[in-house]
Amino acid sequence: MKLKISINPKNISLFVTIALFVIMFGGGSIFFYGFFSLQNFLNLFIDNSYLLILAVGMTFVIISGGIDLSVGSVLALSTMMSSFLLEKAHWSPFAVIPMVLLIGALFGFCMGYIIHTFELPPFIITLAGLYLARGLCYVISIDTIGITDPFWKGAANIKIPMGNSFISPSVVIALFVVLAGLFVSRSTKFGRTVFAIGGNEHSAMLMGLPVARSKIMIYSLSSFCAALAGIVFTFYTLSGYALNGKNMEMDAIATVVIGGTLLTGGVGGLLGTVFGVLVYGTIQILIVFQGTLNGWWTRIAIGFLVFVFCLLQSVFESRQGRKQVKISAK
């Protein structure tokens, strides 16, 4: 008896991403002494926790068929507001964090409202948001603002033990965001509406789904994640600087695409995004272990992978199109 194994075509990109990560991490473990260790694996999360948080918000946006180019600048604005309120205005960190998150969510709310109400392309509106947020950073200060707050220093230096290894509080925050995102995307009406909008917005409206409210919430969520990523970023740098997060929106988009989320919307998931970030981090570590290549090779490798995954998406969409034509013909 032949055992027939079928794979949902929607999950092919996810399996490819997971296989890619296993091959890269396995290859590094074979060729570089000291590469294979629990701490090296955990470092992938420690070094990229802010990118993972950014990518969670970006995943929702891309599944809905949109794009958000402002997240890198919102991250920078978040670092500037946090450092200014802590060091110049002498606010309590327990007031700074909710204030920064609220402003970030309101920033996304405004972009989402404009995109939906005036039916403007997300690319243009979020590009305007990119320049606006980056410019506001320079209004706050043109210089780096160092953070000396004890709470921030504690968050930067605490190590949470895991056997002989450790993680940072930033990793706990990032994983909580991922789990919350998984719950929202799979178990709530909002999550199902996001997929429906990405699949066919007009059909979603005919089905009576709250398209307007959901689109505004999607961009609010993305900017909220960017603001949170900014706070986590300051745990690394203990400073705010206007050029923080430059081009980070492209890193977030790249990791989401490598994770298997279709740029045309309707298909994707946060599990793939997590592995997309792990692939990104593994490339960085491989370059460090290799020793002779500079950091720009990370960009080259990520660019190549995005090309490959876009081609995979194109093949997947053409196959889906042919299937729909056959079904219609019957």
mmCIF file of C-alpha atoms in Angstrom, residues 43-323:
data_model
loop_
_atom_site.group_PDB
_atom_site.id
_atom_site.type_symbol
_atom_site.label_atom_id
_atom_site.label_comp_id
_atom_site.label_asym_id
_atom_site.label_seq_id
_atom_site.Cartn_x
_atom_site.Cartn_y
_atom_site.Cartn_z
ATOM 1 C CA ASN A 43 21.620 34.690 20.730
ATOM 2 C CA LEU A 44 19.534 34.642 17.550
ATOM 3 C CA PHE A 45 16.581 35.769 19.667
ATOM 4 C CA ILE A 46 18.609 38.085 21.941
ATOM 5 C CA ASP A 47 20.166 39.983 19.006
ATOM 6 C CA ASN A 48 16.978 40.185 16.952
ATOM 7 C CA SER A 49 14.149 40.535 19.489
ATOM 8 C CA TYR A 50 13.305 44.096 18.331
ATOM 9 C CA LEU A 51 13.260 42.922 14.694
ATOM 10 C CA LEU A 52 10.964 40.039 15.644
ATOM 11 C CA ILE A 53 8.519 42.468 17.292
ATOM 12 C CA LEU A 54 8.617 44.718 14.206
ATOM 13 C CA ALA A 55 8.041 41.713 11.937
ATOM 14 C CA VAL A 56 4.962 40.584 13.913
ATOM 15 C CA GLY A 57 3.199 43.875 13.155
ATOM 16 C CA MET A 58 4.436 43.811 9.557
ATOM 17 C CA THR A 59 3.041 40.282 9.099
ATOM 18 C CA PHE A 60 -0.491 41.473 9.866
ATOM 19 C CA VAL A 61 -0.066 44.381 7.430
ATOM 20 C CA ILE A 62 1.218 42.223 4.559
ATOM 21 C CA ILE A 63 -1.399 39.491 5.123
ATOM 22 C CA SER A 64 -4.024 42.217 4.701
ATOM 23 C CA GLY A 65 -2.448 43.122 1.348
ATOM 24 C CA GLY A 66 -0.845 46.346 2.606
ATOM 25 C CA ILE A 67 2.645 47.570 3.410
ATOM 26 C CA ASP A 68 4.064 49.739 6.188
ATOM 27 C CA LEU A 69 7.245 51.663 5.382
ATOM 28 C CA SER A 70 7.114 53.777 8.538
ATOM 29 C CA VAL A 71 8.060 51.171 11.156
ATOM 30 C CA GLY A 72 11.811 51.888 11.161
ATOM 31 C CA SER A 73 11.196 55.604 11.714
ATOM 32 C CA VAL A 74 8.549 54.939 14.372
ATOM 33 C CA LEU A 75 11.125 52.763 16.143
ATOM 34 C CA ALA A 76 13.586 55.670 16.038
ATOM 35 C CA LEU A 77 10.916 58.093 17.296
ATOM 36 C CA SER A 78 10.154 55.682 20.122
ATOM 37 C CA THR A 79 13.828 55.624 21.183
ATOM 38 C CA MET A 80 13.987 59.434 21.084
ATOM 39 C CA MET A 81 10.762 59.917 23.065
ATOM 40 C CA SER A 82 11.801 57.343 25.659
ATOM 41 C CA SER A 83 15.249 58.839 26.196
ATOM 42 C CA PHE A 84 13.947 62.437 26.216
ATOM 43 C CA LEU A 85 11.119 61.764 28.684
ATOM 44 C CA LEU A 86 13.442 59.782 30.972
ATOM 45 C CA GLU A 87 16.499 62.027 30.924
ATOM 46 C CA LYS A 88 15.236 65.527 30.092
ATOM 47 C CA ALA A 89 11.688 65.508 31.493
ATOM 48 C CA HIS A 90 12.548 63.089 34.324
ATOM 49 C CA TRP A 91 9.395 60.994 33.914
ATOM 50 C CA SER A 92 8.998 57.664 35.648
ATOM 51 C CA PRO A 93 9.708 54.699 33.334
ATOM 52 C CA PHE A 94 6.259 53.352 34.251
ATOM 53 C CA ALA A 95 4.740 56.487 32.694
ATOM 54 C CA VAL A 96 7.154 56.639 29.749
ATOM 55 C CA ILE A 97 6.425 53.136 28.443
ATOM 56 C CA PRO A 98 2.615 53.451 28.160
ATOM 57 C CA MET A 99 2.943 56.997 26.767
ATOM 58 C CA VAL A 100 5.357 55.908 24.021
ATOM 59 C CA LEU A 101 3.205 52.894 23.133
ATOM 60 C CA LEU A 102 0.068 55.059 23.023
ATOM 61 C CA ILE A 103 1.685 57.621 20.721
ATOM 62 C CA GLY A 104 2.943 54.814 18.474
ATOM 63 C CA ALA A 105 -0.531 53.269 18.217
ATOM 64 C CA LEU A 106 -2.108 56.694 17.507
ATOM 65 C CA PHE A 107 0.448 57.265 14.737
ATOM 66 C CA GLY A 108 -0.630 54.023 13.064
ATOM 67 C CA PHE A 109 -4.304 54.812 13.711
ATOM 68 C CA CYS A 110 -3.971 58.069 11.753
ATOM 69 C CA MET A 111 -2.239 56.315 8.835
ATOM 70 C CA GLY A 112 -4.841 53.539 8.770
ATOM 71 C CA TYR A 113 -7.696 56.054 8.900
ATOM 72 C CA ILE A 114 -6.270 58.047 5.977
ATOM 73 C CA ILE A 115 -5.552 54.898 3.937
ATOM 74 C CA HIS A 116 -9.081 53.585 4.291
ATOM 75 C CA THR A 117 -11.120 56.804 4.309
ATOM 76 C CA PHE A 118 -9.454 58.398 1.302
ATOM 77 C CA GLU A 119 -8.652 55.078 -0.423
ATOM 78 C CA LEU A 120 -4.996 56.046 -0.784
ATOM 79 C CA PRO A 121 -2.210 53.494 -1.399
ATOM 80 C CA PRO A 122 -0.595 52.285 1.853
ATOM 81 C CA PHE A 123 2.809 52.656 0.163
ATOM 82 C CA ILE A 124 2.363 56.435 -0.180
ATOM 83 C CA ILE A 125 0.808 57.102 3.223
ATOM 84 C CA THR A 126 3.307 55.017 5.171
ATOM 85 C CA LEU A 127 6.139 56.588 3.161
ATOM 86 C CA ALA A 128 4.853 59.955 4.378
ATOM 87 C CA GLY A 129 4.754 58.447 7.886
ATOM 88 C CA LEU A 130 8.388 57.385 7.457
ATOM 89 C CA TYR A 131 9.511 60.963 6.738
ATOM 90 C CA LEU A 132 7.223 62.479 9.382
ATOM 91 C CA ALA A 133 8.409 60.210 12.199
ATOM 92 C CA ARG A 134 12.078 60.589 11.194
ATOM 93 C CA GLY A 135 11.705 64.356 11.085
ATOM 94 C CA LEU A 136 10.055 64.437 14.523
ATOM 95 C CA CYS A 137 13.126 62.655 15.896
ATOM 96 C CA TYR A 138 15.255 65.679 14.943
ATOM 97 C CA VAL A 139 12.698 68.031 16.506
ATOM 98 C CA ILE A 140 13.287 66.267 19.825
ATOM 99 C CA SER A 141 17.079 66.377 19.490
ATOM 100 C CA ILE A 142 19.788 66.209 16.858
ATOM 101 C CA ASP A 143 22.156 64.581 19.364
ATOM 102 C CA THR A 144 22.248 61.171 20.993
ATOM 103 C CA ILE A 145 20.456 61.119 24.346
ATOM 104 C CA GLY A 146 21.983 58.626 26.762
ATOM 105 C CA ILE A 147 19.751 56.780 29.243
ATOM 106 C CA THR A 148 20.910 56.424 32.838
ATOM 107 C CA ASP A 149 17.574 55.388 34.371
ATOM 108 C CA PRO A 150 18.078 52.430 36.794
ATOM 109 C CA PHE A 151 15.024 50.563 35.464
ATOM 110 C CA TRP A 152 16.320 50.774 31.881
ATOM 111 C CA LYS A 153 19.816 49.736 32.962
ATOM 112 C CA GLY A 154 18.356 46.808 34.858
ATOM 113 C CA ALA A 155 16.377 45.677 31.789
ATOM 114 C CA ALA A 156 19.560 45.979 29.718
ATOM 115 C CA ASN A 157 21.736 43.934 32.062
ATOM 116 C CA ILE A 158 19.427 41.260 33.514
ATOM 117 C CA LYS A 159 20.161 37.732 32.322
ATOM 118 C CA ILE A 160 17.441 35.103 32.689
ATOM 119 C CA PRO A 161 19.196 31.748 33.185
ATOM 120 C CA MET A 162 18.310 28.741 31.024
ATOM 121 C CA GLY A 163 20.596 25.974 32.257
ATOM 122 C CA ASN A 164 24.132 27.107 31.481
ATOM 123 C CA SER A 165 22.829 29.660 29.004
ATOM 124 C CA PHE A 166 20.640 32.752 29.314
ATOM 125 C CA ILE A 167 18.180 35.036 27.558
ATOM 126 C CA SER A 168 17.390 38.701 28.083
ATOM 127 C CA PRO A 169 14.068 40.318 29.093
ATOM 128 C CA SER A 170 13.806 41.552 25.490
ATOM 129 C CA VAL A 171 13.472 37.932 24.337
ATOM 130 C CA VAL A 172 10.624 37.336 26.795
ATOM 131 C CA ILE A 173 8.834 40.435 25.470
ATOM 132 C CA ALA A 174 9.361 39.370 21.853
ATOM 133 C CA LEU A 175 8.106 35.820 22.450
ATOM 134 C CA PHE A 176 5.063 37.163 24.309
ATOM 135 C CA VAL A 177 4.296 39.389 21.307
ATOM 136 C CA VAL A 178 4.626 36.385 18.973
ATOM 137 C CA LEU A 179 2.287 34.249 21.112
ATOM 138 C CA ALA A 180 -0.236 37.076 21.389
ATOM 139 C CA GLY A 181 -0.030 37.576 17.624
ATOM 140 C CA LEU A 182 -0.598 33.859 17.003
ATOM 141 C CA PHE A 183 -3.676 33.908 19.230
ATOM 142 C CA VAL A 184 -5.078 37.035 17.575
ATOM 143 C CA SER A 185 -4.448 35.794 14.035
ATOM 144 C CA ARG A 186 -5.911 32.315 14.553
ATOM 145 C CA SER A 187 -8.558 32.634 17.257
ATOM 146 C CA THR A 188 -10.204 36.031 16.904
ATOM 147 C CA LYS A 189 -12.618 37.619 14.464
ATOM 148 C CA PHE A 190 -10.062 40.365 13.821
ATOM 149 C CA GLY A 191 -7.471 37.794 12.749
ATOM 150 C CA ARG A 192 -9.867 36.083 10.354
ATOM 151 C CA THR A 193 -10.896 39.460 8.947
ATOM 152 C CA VAL A 194 -7.248 40.325 8.235
ATOM 153 C CA PHE A 195 -6.917 37.187 6.077
ATOM 154 C CA ALA A 196 -10.252 37.893 4.382
ATOM 155 C CA ILE A 197 -9.205 41.463 3.514
ATOM 156 C CA GLY A 198 -5.940 40.198 2.063
ATOM 157 C CA GLY A 199 -7.711 37.504 0.067
ATOM 158 C CA ASN A 200 -10.323 39.813 -1.436
ATOM 159 C CA GLU A 201 -11.295 43.069 0.251
ATOM 160 C CA HIS A 202 -14.470 43.509 -1.799
ATOM 161 C CA SER A 203 -15.682 40.013 -0.891
ATOM 162 C CA ALA A 204 -14.893 40.695 2.759
ATOM 163 C CA MET A 205 -17.125 43.776 2.638
ATOM 164 C CA LEU A 206 -19.943 41.807 0.980
ATOM 165 C CA MET A 207 -19.634 39.224 3.765
ATOM 166 C CA GLY A 208 -20.345 41.989 6.268
ATOM 167 C CA LEU A 209 -16.906 41.919 7.875
ATOM 168 C CA PRO A 210 -15.727 45.131 9.593
ATOM 169 C CA VAL A 211 -13.194 46.016 6.894
ATOM 170 C CA ALA A 212 -12.817 49.711 7.776
ATOM 171 C CA ARG A 213 -12.275 49.142 11.479
ATOM 172 C CA SER A 214 -9.936 46.224 10.848
ATOM 173 C CA LYS A 215 -7.717 48.125 8.387
ATOM 174 C CA ILE A 216 -7.302 50.960 10.873
ATOM 175 C CA MET A 217 -6.542 48.439 13.642
ATOM 176 C CA ILE A 218 -3.939 46.701 11.435
ATOM 177 C CA TYR A 219 -1.863 49.867 11.013
ATOM 178 C CA SER A 220 -2.398 50.795 14.672
ATOM 179 C CA LEU A 221 -1.066 47.364 15.632
ATOM 180 C CA SER A 222 1.919 47.711 13.310
ATOM 181 C CA SER A 223 2.913 51.094 14.768
ATOM 182 C CA PHE A 224 2.294 49.812 18.308
ATOM 183 C CA CYS A 225 4.736 46.971 17.614
ATOM 184 C CA ALA A 226 7.226 49.461 16.145
ATOM 185 C CA ALA A 227 6.998 51.627 19.284
ATOM 186 C CA LEU A 228 7.472 48.552 21.486
ATOM 187 C CA ALA A 229 10.423 47.483 19.330
ATOM 188 C CA GLY A 230 11.895 50.958 19.898
ATOM 189 C CA ILE A 231 11.658 50.535 23.673
ATOM 190 C CA VAL A 232 13.314 47.110 23.401
ATOM 191 C CA PHE A 233 15.985 48.632 21.137
ATOM 192 C CA THR A 234 16.851 51.164 23.861
ATOM 193 C CA PHE A 235 17.444 48.244 26.223
ATOM 194 C CA TYR A 236 20.367 47.357 23.903
ATOM 195 C CA THR A 237 21.751 50.806 23.261
ATOM 196 C CA LEU A 238 20.689 52.700 26.421
ATOM 197 C CA SER A 239 20.259 55.746 24.239
ATOM 198 C CA GLY A 240 17.980 57.446 21.759
ATOM 199 C CA TYR A 241 19.238 58.542 18.360
ATOM 200 C CA ALA A 242 17.421 59.912 15.320
ATOM 201 C CA LEU A 243 19.146 57.515 12.911
ATOM 202 C CA ASN A 244 18.192 54.393 14.857
ATOM 203 C CA GLY A 245 16.201 51.877 12.814
ATOM 204 C CA LYS A 246 17.320 53.246 9.444
ATOM 205 C CA ASN A 247 16.221 50.758 6.712
ATOM 206 C CA MET A 248 14.849 48.462 9.405
ATOM 207 C CA GLU A 249 11.449 48.520 7.674
ATOM 208 C CA MET A 250 13.123 46.694 4.782
ATOM 209 C CA ASP A 251 14.555 44.083 7.161
ATOM 210 C CA ALA A 252 11.085 43.522 8.615
ATOM 211 C CA ILE A 253 9.501 43.159 5.159
ATOM 212 C CA ALA A 254 12.293 40.801 4.038
ATOM 213 C CA THR A 255 11.916 38.501 7.052
ATOM 214 C CA VAL A 256 8.132 38.357 6.589
ATOM 215 C CA VAL A 257 8.532 37.467 2.888
ATOM 216 C CA ILE A 258 11.214 34.862 3.635
ATOM 217 C CA GLY A 259 8.807 33.475 6.248
ATOM 218 C CA GLY A 260 6.312 32.654 3.498
ATOM 219 C CA THR A 261 3.766 35.479 3.745
ATOM 220 C CA LEU A 262 2.474 36.434 0.301
ATOM 221 C CA LEU A 263 3.103 40.058 -0.664
ATOM 222 C CA THR A 264 -0.291 40.045 -2.391
ATOM 223 C CA GLY A 265 -1.982 39.206 0.921
ATOM 224 C CA GLY A 266 -4.332 36.514 2.187
ATOM 225 C CA VAL A 267 -1.665 33.875 2.954
ATOM 226 C CA GLY A 268 0.992 33.781 5.655
ATOM 227 C CA GLY A 269 1.589 33.340 9.341
ATOM 228 C CA LEU A 270 3.671 34.341 12.316
ATOM 229 C CA LEU A 271 5.440 30.986 12.630
ATOM 230 C CA GLY A 272 7.023 31.594 9.230
ATOM 231 C CA THR A 273 7.964 35.111 10.307
ATOM 232 C CA VAL A 274 9.789 33.718 13.364
ATOM 233 C CA PHE A 275 11.857 31.427 11.119
ATOM 234 C CA GLY A 276 12.392 34.325 8.695
ATOM 235 C CA VAL A 277 13.991 36.291 11.534
ATOM 236 C CA LEU A 278 16.035 33.223 12.565
ATOM 237 C CA VAL A 279 17.338 32.870 8.991
ATOM 238 C CA TYR A 280 18.263 36.579 9.019
ATOM 239 C CA GLY A 281 20.086 36.196 12.334
ATOM 240 C CA THR A 282 21.855 33.000 11.235
ATOM 241 C CA ILE A 283 23.261 34.760 8.159
ATOM 242 C CA GLN A 284 24.696 37.461 10.442
ATOM 243 C CA ILE A 285 26.282 34.894 12.769
ATOM 244 C CA LEU A 286 27.714 32.878 9.858
ATOM 245 C CA ILE A 287 29.393 36.021 8.535
ATOM 246 C CA VAL A 288 30.839 36.743 11.982
ATOM 247 C CA PHE A 289 32.207 33.195 12.295
ATOM 248 C CA GLN A 290 33.560 33.281 8.727
ATOM 249 C CA GLY A 291 35.632 36.280 9.734
ATOM 250 C CA THR A 292 36.702 37.727 6.380
ATOM 251 C CA LEU A 293 33.381 39.040 5.024
ATOM 252 C CA ASN A 294 31.933 42.382 6.079
ATOM 253 C CA GLY A 295 28.376 43.012 7.269
ATOM 254 C CA TRP A 296 27.122 44.063 3.832
ATOM 255 C CA TRP A 297 27.112 40.408 2.811
ATOM 256 C CA THR A 298 24.070 40.053 5.077
ATOM 257 C CA ARG A 299 22.226 42.468 2.762
ATOM 258 C CA ILE A 300 23.391 40.574 -0.314
ATOM 259 C CA ALA A 301 22.286 37.216 1.099
ATOM 260 C CA ILE A 302 18.915 38.571 2.280
ATOM 261 C CA GLY A 303 18.364 40.231 -1.106
ATOM 262 C CA PHE A 304 19.055 36.938 -2.874
ATOM 263 C CA LEU A 305 16.676 35.054 -0.566
ATOM 264 C CA VAL A 306 13.907 37.616 -1.085
ATOM 265 C CA PHE A 307 14.316 37.137 -4.864
ATOM 266 C CA VAL A 308 14.012 33.360 -4.453
ATOM 267 C CA PHE A 309 10.972 33.533 -2.184
ATOM 268 C CA CYS A 310 9.235 36.047 -4.458
ATOM 269 C CA LEU A 311 9.713 33.560 -7.319
ATOM 270 C CA LEU A 312 8.264 30.803 -5.107
ATOM 271 C CA GLN A 313 5.271 33.020 -4.361
ATOM 272 C CA SER A 314 4.818 33.692 -8.070
ATOM 273 C CA VAL A 315 4.840 29.944 -8.856
ATOM 274 C CA PHE A 316 2.367 29.314 -6.027
ATOM 275 C CA GLU A 317 -0.012 32.027 -7.227
ATOM 276 C CA SER A 318 0.106 30.821 -10.854
ATOM 277 C CA ARG A 319 -0.715 27.251 -9.719
ATOM 278 C CA GLN A 320 -3.598 28.536 -7.628
ATOM 279 C CA GLY A 321 -4.836 30.523 -10.625
ATOM 280 C CA ARG A 322 -4.762 27.443 -12.880
ATOM 281 C CA LYS A 323 -6.685 25.440 -10.278
#
